[in-house]
Coordinates of C-alpha atoms and ligand atoms in Angstrom, one line a residue:
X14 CA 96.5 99.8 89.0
X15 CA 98.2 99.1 92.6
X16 CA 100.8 101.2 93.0
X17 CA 102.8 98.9 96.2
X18 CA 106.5 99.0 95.0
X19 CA 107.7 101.4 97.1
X20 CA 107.7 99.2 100.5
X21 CA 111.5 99.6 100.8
X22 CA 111.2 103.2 100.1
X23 CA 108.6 104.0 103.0
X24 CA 110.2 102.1 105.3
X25 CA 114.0 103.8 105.1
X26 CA 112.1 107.4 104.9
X27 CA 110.0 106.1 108.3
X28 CA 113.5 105.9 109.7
X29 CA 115.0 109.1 112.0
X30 CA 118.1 108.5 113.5
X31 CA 117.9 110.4 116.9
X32 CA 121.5 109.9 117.7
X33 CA 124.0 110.4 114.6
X34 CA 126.6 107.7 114.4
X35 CA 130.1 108.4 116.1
X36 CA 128.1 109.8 118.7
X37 CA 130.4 110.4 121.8
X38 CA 130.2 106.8 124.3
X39 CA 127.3 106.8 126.5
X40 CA 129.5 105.8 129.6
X41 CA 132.5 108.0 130.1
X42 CA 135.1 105.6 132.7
X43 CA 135.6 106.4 136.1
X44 CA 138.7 107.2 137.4
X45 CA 138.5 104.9 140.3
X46 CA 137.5 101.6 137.9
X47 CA 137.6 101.3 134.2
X48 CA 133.7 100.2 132.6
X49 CA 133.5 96.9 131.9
X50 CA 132.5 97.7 128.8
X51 CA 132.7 100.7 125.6
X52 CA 128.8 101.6 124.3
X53 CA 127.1 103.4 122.4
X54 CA 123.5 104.3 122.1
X55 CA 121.4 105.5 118.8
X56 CA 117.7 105.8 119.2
X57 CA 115.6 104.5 115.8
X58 CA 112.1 105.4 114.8
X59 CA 110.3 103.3 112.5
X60 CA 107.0 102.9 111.0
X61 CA 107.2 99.4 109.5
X62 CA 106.2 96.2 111.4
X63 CA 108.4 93.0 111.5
X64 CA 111.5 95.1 110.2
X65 CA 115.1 94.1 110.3
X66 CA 117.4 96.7 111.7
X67 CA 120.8 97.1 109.8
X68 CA 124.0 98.7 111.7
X69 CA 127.3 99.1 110.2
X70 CA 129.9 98.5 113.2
X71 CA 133.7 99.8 113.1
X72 CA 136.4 98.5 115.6
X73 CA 138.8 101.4 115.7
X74 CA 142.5 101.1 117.7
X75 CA 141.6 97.5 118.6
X76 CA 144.5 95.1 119.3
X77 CA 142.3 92.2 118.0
X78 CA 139.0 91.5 116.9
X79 CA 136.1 92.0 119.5
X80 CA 132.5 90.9 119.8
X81 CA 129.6 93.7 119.6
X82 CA 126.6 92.9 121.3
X83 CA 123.2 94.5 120.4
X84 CA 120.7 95.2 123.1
X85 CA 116.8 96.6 121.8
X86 CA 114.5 98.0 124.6
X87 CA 117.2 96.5 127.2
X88 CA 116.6 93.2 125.3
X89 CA 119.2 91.1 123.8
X90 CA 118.8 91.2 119.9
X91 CA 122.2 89.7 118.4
X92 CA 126.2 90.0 118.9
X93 CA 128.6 89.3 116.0
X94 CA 132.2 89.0 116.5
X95 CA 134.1 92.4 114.3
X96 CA 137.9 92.6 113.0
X97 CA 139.9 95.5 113.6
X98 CA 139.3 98.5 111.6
X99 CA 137.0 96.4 109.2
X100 CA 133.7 97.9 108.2
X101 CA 131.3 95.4 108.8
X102 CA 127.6 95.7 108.1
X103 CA 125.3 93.8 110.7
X104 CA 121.2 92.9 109.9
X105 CA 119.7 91.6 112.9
X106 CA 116.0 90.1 112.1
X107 CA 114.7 91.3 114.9
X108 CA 111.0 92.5 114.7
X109 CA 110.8 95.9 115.3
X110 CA 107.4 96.8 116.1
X111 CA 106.6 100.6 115.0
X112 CA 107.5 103.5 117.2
X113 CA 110.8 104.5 118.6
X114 CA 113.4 102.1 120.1
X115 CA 116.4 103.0 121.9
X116 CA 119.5 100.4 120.6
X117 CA 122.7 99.7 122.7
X118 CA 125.6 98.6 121.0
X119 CA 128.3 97.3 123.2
X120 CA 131.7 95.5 123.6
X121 CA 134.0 94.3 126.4
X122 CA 136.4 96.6 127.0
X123 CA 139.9 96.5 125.0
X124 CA 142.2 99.3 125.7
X125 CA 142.1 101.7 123.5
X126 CA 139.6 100.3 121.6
X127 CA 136.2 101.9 120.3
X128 CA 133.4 101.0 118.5
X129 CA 132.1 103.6 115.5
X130 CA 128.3 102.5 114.5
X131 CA 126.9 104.0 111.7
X132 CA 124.4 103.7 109.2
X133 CA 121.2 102.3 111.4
X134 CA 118.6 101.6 108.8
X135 CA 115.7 99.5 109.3
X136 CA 114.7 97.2 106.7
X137 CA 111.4 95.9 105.6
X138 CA 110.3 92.9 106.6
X139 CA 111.8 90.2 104.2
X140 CA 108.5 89.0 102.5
X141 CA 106.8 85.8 103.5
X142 CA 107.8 82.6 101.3
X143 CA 104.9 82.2 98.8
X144 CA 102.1 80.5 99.8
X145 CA 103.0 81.2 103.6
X146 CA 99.1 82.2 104.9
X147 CA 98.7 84.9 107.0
X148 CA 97.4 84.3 110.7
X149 CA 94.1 84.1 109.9
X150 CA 94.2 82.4 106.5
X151 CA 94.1 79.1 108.1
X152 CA 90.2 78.7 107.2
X153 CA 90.6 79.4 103.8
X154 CA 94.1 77.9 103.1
X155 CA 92.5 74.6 104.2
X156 CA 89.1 75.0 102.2
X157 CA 88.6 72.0 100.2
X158 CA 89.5 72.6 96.3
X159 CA 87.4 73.3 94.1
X160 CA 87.8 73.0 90.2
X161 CA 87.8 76.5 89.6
X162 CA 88.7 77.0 85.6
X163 CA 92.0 78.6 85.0
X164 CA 91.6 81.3 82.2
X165 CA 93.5 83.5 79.7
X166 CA 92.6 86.4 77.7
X167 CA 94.0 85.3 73.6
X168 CA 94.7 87.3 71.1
X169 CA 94.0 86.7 67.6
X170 CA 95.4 89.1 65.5
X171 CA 98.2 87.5 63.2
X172 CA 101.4 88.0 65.1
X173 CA 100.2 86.6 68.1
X174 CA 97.5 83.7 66.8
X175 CA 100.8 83.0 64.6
X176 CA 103.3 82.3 66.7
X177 CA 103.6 78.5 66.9
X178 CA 103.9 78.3 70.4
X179 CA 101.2 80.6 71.4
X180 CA 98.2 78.0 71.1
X181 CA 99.7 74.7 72.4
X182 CA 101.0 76.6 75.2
X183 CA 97.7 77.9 76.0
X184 CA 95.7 74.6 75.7
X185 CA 98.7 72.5 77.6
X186 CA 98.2 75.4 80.5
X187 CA 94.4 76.7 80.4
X188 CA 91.0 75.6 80.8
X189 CA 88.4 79.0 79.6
X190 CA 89.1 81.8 77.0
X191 CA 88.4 85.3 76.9
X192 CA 88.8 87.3 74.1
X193 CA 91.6 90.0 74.6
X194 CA 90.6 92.5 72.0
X195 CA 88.4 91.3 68.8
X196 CA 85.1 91.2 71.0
X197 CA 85.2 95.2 71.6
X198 CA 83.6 96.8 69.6
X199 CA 85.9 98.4 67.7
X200 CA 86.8 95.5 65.9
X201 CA 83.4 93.5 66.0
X202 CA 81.2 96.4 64.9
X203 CA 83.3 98.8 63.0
X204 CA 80.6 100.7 61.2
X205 CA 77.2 101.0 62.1
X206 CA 75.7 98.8 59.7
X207 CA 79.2 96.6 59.3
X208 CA 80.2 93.5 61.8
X209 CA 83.7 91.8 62.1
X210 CA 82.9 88.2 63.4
X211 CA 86.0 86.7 61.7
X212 CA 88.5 87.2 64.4
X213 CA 86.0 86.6 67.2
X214 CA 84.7 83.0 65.3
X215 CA 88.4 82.3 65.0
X216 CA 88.8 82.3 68.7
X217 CA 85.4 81.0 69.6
X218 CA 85.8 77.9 67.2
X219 CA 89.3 77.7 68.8
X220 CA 87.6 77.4 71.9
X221 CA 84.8 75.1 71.1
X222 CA 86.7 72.6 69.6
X223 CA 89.0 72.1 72.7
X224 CA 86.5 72.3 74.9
X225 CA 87.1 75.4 76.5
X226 CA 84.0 77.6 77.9
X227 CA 84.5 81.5 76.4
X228 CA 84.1 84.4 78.6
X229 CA 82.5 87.2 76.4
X230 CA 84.6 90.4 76.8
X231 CA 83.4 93.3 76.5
X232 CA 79.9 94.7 75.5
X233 CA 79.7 98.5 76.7
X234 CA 82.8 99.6 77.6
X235 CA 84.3 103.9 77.4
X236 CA 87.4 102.2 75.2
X237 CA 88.3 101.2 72.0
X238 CA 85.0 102.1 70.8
X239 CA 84.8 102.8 66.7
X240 CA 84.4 106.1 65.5
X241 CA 80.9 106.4 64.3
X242 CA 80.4 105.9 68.0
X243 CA 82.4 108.6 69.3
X244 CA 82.3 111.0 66.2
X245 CA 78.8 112.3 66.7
X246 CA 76.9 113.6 69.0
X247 CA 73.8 111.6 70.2
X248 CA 69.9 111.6 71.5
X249 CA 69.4 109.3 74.3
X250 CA 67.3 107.1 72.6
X251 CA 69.3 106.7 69.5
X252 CA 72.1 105.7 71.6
X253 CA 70.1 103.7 73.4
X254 CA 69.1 101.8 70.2
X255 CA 72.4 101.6 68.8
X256 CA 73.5 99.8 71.8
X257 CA 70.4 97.5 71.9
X258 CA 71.5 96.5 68.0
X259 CA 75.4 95.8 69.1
X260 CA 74.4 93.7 71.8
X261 CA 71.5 91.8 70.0
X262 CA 73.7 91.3 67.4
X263 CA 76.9 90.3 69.1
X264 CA 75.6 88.1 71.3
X265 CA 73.0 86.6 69.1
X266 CA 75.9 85.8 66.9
X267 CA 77.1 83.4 69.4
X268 CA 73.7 82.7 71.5
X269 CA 74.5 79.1 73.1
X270 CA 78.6 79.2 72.3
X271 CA 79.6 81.4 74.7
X272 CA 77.9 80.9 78.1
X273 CA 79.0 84.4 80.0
X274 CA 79.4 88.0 79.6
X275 CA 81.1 91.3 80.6
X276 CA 78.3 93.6 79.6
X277 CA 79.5 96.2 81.1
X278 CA 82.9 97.1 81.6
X279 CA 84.7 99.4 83.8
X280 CA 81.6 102.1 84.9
X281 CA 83.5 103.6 87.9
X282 CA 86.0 106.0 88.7
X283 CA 88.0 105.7 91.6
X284 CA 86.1 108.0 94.1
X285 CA 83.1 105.7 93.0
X286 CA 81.3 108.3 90.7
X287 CA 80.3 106.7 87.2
X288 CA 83.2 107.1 84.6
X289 CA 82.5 109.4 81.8
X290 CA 81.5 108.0 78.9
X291 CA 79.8 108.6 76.1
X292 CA 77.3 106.0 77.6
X293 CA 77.2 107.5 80.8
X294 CA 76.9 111.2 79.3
X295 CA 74.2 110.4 76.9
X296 CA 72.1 107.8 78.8
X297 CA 72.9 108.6 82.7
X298 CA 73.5 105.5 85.0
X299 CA 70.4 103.5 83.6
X300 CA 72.8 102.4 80.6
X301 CA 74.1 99.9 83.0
X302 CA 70.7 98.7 83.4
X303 CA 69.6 99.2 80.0
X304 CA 72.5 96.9 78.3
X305 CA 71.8 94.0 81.0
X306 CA 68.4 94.0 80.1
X307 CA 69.1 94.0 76.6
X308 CA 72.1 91.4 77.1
X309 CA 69.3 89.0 78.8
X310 CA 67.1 89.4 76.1
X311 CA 69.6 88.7 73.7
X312 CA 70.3 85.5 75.6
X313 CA 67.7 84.7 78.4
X314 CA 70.8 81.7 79.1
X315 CA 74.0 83.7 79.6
X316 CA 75.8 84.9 83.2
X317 CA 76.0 88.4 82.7
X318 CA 78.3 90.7 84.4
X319 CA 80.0 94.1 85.1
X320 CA 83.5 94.4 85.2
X321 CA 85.8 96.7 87.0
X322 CA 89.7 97.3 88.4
X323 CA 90.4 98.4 91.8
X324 CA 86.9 96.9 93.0
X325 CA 89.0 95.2 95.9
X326 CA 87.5 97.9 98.1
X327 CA 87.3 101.5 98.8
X328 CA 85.0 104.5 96.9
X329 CA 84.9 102.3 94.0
X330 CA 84.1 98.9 95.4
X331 CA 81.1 100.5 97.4
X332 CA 79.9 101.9 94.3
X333 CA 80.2 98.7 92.8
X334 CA 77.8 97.2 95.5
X335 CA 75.4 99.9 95.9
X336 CA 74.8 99.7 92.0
X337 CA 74.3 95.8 92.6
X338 CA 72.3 95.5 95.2
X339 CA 69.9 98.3 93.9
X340 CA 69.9 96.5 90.5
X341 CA 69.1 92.9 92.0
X342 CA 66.0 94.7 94.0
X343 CA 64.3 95.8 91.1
X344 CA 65.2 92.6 89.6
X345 CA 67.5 93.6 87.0
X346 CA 69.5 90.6 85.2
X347 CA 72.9 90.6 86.7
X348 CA 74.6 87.4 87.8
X349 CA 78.5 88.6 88.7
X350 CA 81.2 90.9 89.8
X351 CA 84.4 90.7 87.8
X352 CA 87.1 91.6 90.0
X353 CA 90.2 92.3 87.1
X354 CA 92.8 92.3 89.4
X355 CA 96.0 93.8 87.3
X356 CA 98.4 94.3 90.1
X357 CA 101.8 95.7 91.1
X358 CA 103.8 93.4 93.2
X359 CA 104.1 94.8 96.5
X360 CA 103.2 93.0 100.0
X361 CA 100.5 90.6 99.1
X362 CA 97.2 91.0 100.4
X363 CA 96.1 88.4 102.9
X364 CA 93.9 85.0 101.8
X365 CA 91.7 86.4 104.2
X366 CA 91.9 90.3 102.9
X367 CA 90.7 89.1 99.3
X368 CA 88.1 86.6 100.8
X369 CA 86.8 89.6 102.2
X370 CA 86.6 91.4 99.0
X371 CA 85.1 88.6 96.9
X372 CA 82.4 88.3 99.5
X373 CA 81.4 91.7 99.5
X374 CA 79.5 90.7 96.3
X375 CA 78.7 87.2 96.5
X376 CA 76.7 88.8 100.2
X377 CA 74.6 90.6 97.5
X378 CA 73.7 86.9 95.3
X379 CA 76.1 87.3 93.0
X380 CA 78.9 85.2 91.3
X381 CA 82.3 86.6 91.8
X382 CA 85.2 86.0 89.4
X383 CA 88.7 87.0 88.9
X384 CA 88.7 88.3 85.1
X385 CA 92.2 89.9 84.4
X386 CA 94.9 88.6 86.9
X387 CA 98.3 90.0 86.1
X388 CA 101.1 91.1 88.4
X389 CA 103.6 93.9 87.1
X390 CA 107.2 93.7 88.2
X391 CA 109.0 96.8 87.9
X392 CA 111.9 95.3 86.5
X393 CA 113.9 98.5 87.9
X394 CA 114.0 97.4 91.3
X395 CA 116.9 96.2 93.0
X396 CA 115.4 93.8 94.6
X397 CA 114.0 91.7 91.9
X398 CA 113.9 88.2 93.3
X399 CA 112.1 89.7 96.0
X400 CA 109.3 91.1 93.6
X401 CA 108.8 88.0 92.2
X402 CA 108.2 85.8 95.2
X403 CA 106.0 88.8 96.3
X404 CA 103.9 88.5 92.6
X405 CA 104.2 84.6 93.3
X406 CA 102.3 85.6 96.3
X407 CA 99.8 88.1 95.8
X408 CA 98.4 85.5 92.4
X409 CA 98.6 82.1 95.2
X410 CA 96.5 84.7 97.9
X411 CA 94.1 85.3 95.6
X412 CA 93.6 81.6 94.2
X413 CA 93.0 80.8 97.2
X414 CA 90.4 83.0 98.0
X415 CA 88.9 82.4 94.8
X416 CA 88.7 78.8 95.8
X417 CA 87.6 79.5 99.3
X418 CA 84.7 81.0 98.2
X419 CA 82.5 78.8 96.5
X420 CA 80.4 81.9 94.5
X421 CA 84.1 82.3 92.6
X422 CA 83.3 80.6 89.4
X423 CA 86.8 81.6 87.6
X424 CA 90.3 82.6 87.9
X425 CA 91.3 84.3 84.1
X426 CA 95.2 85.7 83.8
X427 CA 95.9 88.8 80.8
X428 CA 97.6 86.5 78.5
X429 CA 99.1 83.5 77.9
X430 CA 102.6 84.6 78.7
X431 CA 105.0 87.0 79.0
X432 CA 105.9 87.4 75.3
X433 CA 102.5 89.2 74.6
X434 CA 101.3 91.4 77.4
X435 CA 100.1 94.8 77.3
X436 CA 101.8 95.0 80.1
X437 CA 105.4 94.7 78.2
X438 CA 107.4 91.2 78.8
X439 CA 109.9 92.8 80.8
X440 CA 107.5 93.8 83.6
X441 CA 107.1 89.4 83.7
X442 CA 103.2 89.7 84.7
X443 CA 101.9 86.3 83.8
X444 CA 102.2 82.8 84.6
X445 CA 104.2 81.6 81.9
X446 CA 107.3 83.4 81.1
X447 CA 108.2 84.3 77.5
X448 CA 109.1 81.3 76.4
X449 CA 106.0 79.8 77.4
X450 CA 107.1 77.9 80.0
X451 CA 105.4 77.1 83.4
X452 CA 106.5 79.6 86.4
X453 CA 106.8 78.6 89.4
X454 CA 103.7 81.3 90.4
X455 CA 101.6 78.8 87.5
X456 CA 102.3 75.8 89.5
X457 CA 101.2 77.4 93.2
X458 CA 98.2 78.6 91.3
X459 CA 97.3 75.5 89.9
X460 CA 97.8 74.3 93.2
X461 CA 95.2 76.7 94.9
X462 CA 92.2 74.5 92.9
X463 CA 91.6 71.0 92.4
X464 CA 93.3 69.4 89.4
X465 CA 91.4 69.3 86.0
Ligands
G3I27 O1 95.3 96.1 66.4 C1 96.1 97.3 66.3 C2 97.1 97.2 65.2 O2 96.4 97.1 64.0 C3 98.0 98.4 65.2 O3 99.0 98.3 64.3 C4 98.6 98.6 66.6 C5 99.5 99.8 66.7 O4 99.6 100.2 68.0 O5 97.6 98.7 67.5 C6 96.8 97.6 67.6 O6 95.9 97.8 68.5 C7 96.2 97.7 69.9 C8 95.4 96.6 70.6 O7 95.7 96.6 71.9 C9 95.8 95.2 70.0 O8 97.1 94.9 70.4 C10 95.9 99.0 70.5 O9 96.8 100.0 70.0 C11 96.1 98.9 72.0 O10 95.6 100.1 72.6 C12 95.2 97.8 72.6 O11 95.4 97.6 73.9 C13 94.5 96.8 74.6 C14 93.8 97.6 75.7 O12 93.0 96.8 76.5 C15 93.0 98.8 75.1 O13 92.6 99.6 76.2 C16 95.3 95.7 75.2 O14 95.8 94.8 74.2 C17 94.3 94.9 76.1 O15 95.1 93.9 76.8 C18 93.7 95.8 77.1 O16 92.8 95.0 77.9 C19 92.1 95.8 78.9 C20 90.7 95.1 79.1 O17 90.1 95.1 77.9 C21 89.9 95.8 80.2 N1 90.6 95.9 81.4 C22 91.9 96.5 81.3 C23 92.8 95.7 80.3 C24 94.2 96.2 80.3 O18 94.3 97.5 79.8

């Protein structure tokens, strides 16, 4: 998961003070002709763009209240008028580019009077209003809108499926279903000669009689896999036959009701070598080969994908494509790239940042879609407004891009709402809040496609 709360953090550690505050004037008066003016200069380092610099001023053995002027780089950056003696914290929103910058702090001169500065701290920058593009997201801002479906993983065990709210608030807010849990097999195949359909019909017959389109999840995945899986050790081609038989089964059982697949889920690590897995340990990288052409056979009509987090970009994304590409050239059946997407909220990527990562696939002839939005907060954090405009933004940017890019074919959230997330409902990661009601992040979402 993206770790990106600690913005605020980075930034005040970027921050040296070369000049401690108090430091003695800069101009001592001449004998001859008093200065003008009383300053003092404090030299700042920082490694954040777009920053706001914060001072705390003191007016000490002033007769009345005087007006400090800031100066950056010999440039004007703000002034504000100070009482005597009063503490008084300035933030000047100036952008402060990265590097050092020597500040001047000054004020006409009063007998007597000096100024004490103090605490020089740079701020980040505050974080763009949601839905505020980038420079460069211009393009895809203004891409016409597509009716891209709005998913949501369900859940139907009983204290979820239960709760009276749970389904009208997901068929008043969402257009495709995928199964959370009851599809892995775990619960689907929980002996070797034993399926579960019951809680995967309940959802599928959910979905079918609303009309919404399911999105199979999961197939061949390292987790919540059933004992007699993992309690044994295995030949490569009994392995290979059990998984045949799960995924014959399982998506025979609902050949022609549910159009798409994750076959495979999750395969890489984060350096971008293969996950261990039983499947991976027993049948080498071919088993993600060998379940999508069992998966096609199974059902010659379904989209069928592999699934991953973190496949934005780096080690793992590049994995990701070198697997795809080699699999399309020997014309292995593979129609999509799941892009999961469980965030942090920390500075948004750009529109144009996750354009670039969708594309990275949909260059190889691909689908792309965005199977498992959610945006943490860490409800810990001072600052919590600010995290959620940021998570407002980082589920608008990628919308957007989604829509942009006409190979996206779906935009799925973890969950209906905040009240069931695996998450945990304090860290707010959905689009409806606990109550089930509409965010404001559902309605910019919305926004990103073309109305239903
Ligand atoms: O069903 C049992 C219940 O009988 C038992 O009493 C209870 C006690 O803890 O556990 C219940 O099972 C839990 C299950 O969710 C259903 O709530 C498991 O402990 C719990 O581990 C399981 O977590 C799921 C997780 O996958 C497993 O790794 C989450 O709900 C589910 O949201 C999450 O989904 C995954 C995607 O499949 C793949 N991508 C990542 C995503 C988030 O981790």
């Amino acid at each position: 998961m993206r770790a990106r709360i600690a913005t605020a953090i980075a930034a005040m550690a970027a921050l040296s003070l070369a000049a401690a505050p108090a430091a003695p004037a800069a101009k001592k008066p001449s004998k001859r002709k008093a200065p003008a003016r009383w300053e003092k200069t404090v030299r700042v380092h920082t490694a954040q763009p777009g920053a706001q610099l914060l001072v705390q001023v003191r007016a000490i053995n002033c007769a009345k209240s005087i007006s400090v002027q800031v100066e950056m780089d010999k440039r004007y950056v703000g002034g504000r008028r100070v009482a005597p003696g009063r503490k008084r914290e300035i933030a000047l929103p100036v952008a402060v580019s990265p590097g050092w910058h020597r500040v001047v702090f000054h004020t006409p001169r009063q007998k007597r009077c000096r100024l004490r500065v103090g605490l020089v701290r740079v701020k980040p920058a505050p974080p763009a209003p949601a839905n505020a593009p980038a420079p460069g997201d211009a393009a895809y801002v203004n891409a016409p809108k597509r009716r891209v479906p709005l998913g949501a993983a369900v859940d139907s065990r009983p204290a979820v499926w239960n709760d009276n709210q749970y389904k009208d608030a997901f068929l008043r807010s969402f257009d495709a279903l995928t199964p959370e849990n009851v599809m892995k097999m775990e619960y689907i195949h929980p002996e070797r000669n034993r399926y579960n359909f019951a809680d995967a019909d309940l959802l599928v017959d959910f979905a079918e009689a609303n009309g919404r389109p399911v999105h199979g999840h999961t197939l061949v995945w390292h987790e919540q896999l059933p004992q007699w899986i993992t309690s044994r050790r295995w030949s490569a081609q009994e392995l290979s036959d059990a998984m045949r038989d799960h995924i014959d089964t399982v998506m025979g059982h609902y050949r022609g009701r549910v159009g798409e697949w994750d076959v495979v889920n999750e395969p890489f690590q984060e350096d971008g070598s293969f996950r261990p897995s039983v499947w991976h340990e027993t049948l080498g990288p071919a088993f993600i080969e060998q379940a999508l052409r069992f998966a096609h056979r199974a059902d010659p009509s379904a989209k069928l994908f592999i699934n991953d987090f973190n496949n934005e970009g780096g080690p793992k994304a590049e994995a990701m494509v070198r697997v795809v590409r080699d699999l399309k050239s020997r014309g292995v059946p593979i129609h999509g790239v799941g892009l999961q997407m469980h965030w942090g909220a920390g500075p948004p990527p750009s529109v144009a940042d996750i354009v670039r990562s969708l594309r990275r696939y949909t260059d190889l002839g691909v689908e792309v879609q965005i199977t498992e939005m959610d945006v943490g907060l860490n409800p810990s954090m001072r600052d919590l407004a600010e995290h959620r405009e940021h998570q407002q933004a980082m589920f608008t940017n990628a919308a957007l891009a989604c829509n942009a890019v006409p190979e996206c074919s779906r935009f799925t959230v973890w969950g209906v709402g905040d009240k069931y997330t695996w998450r945990g409902a304090e860290t707010e990661p959905l689009l409806l809040d606990s109550g089930f009601n509409a965010k404001p992040v559902y309605h910019s979402v919305r926004g990103a496609f073309a109305p239903r």
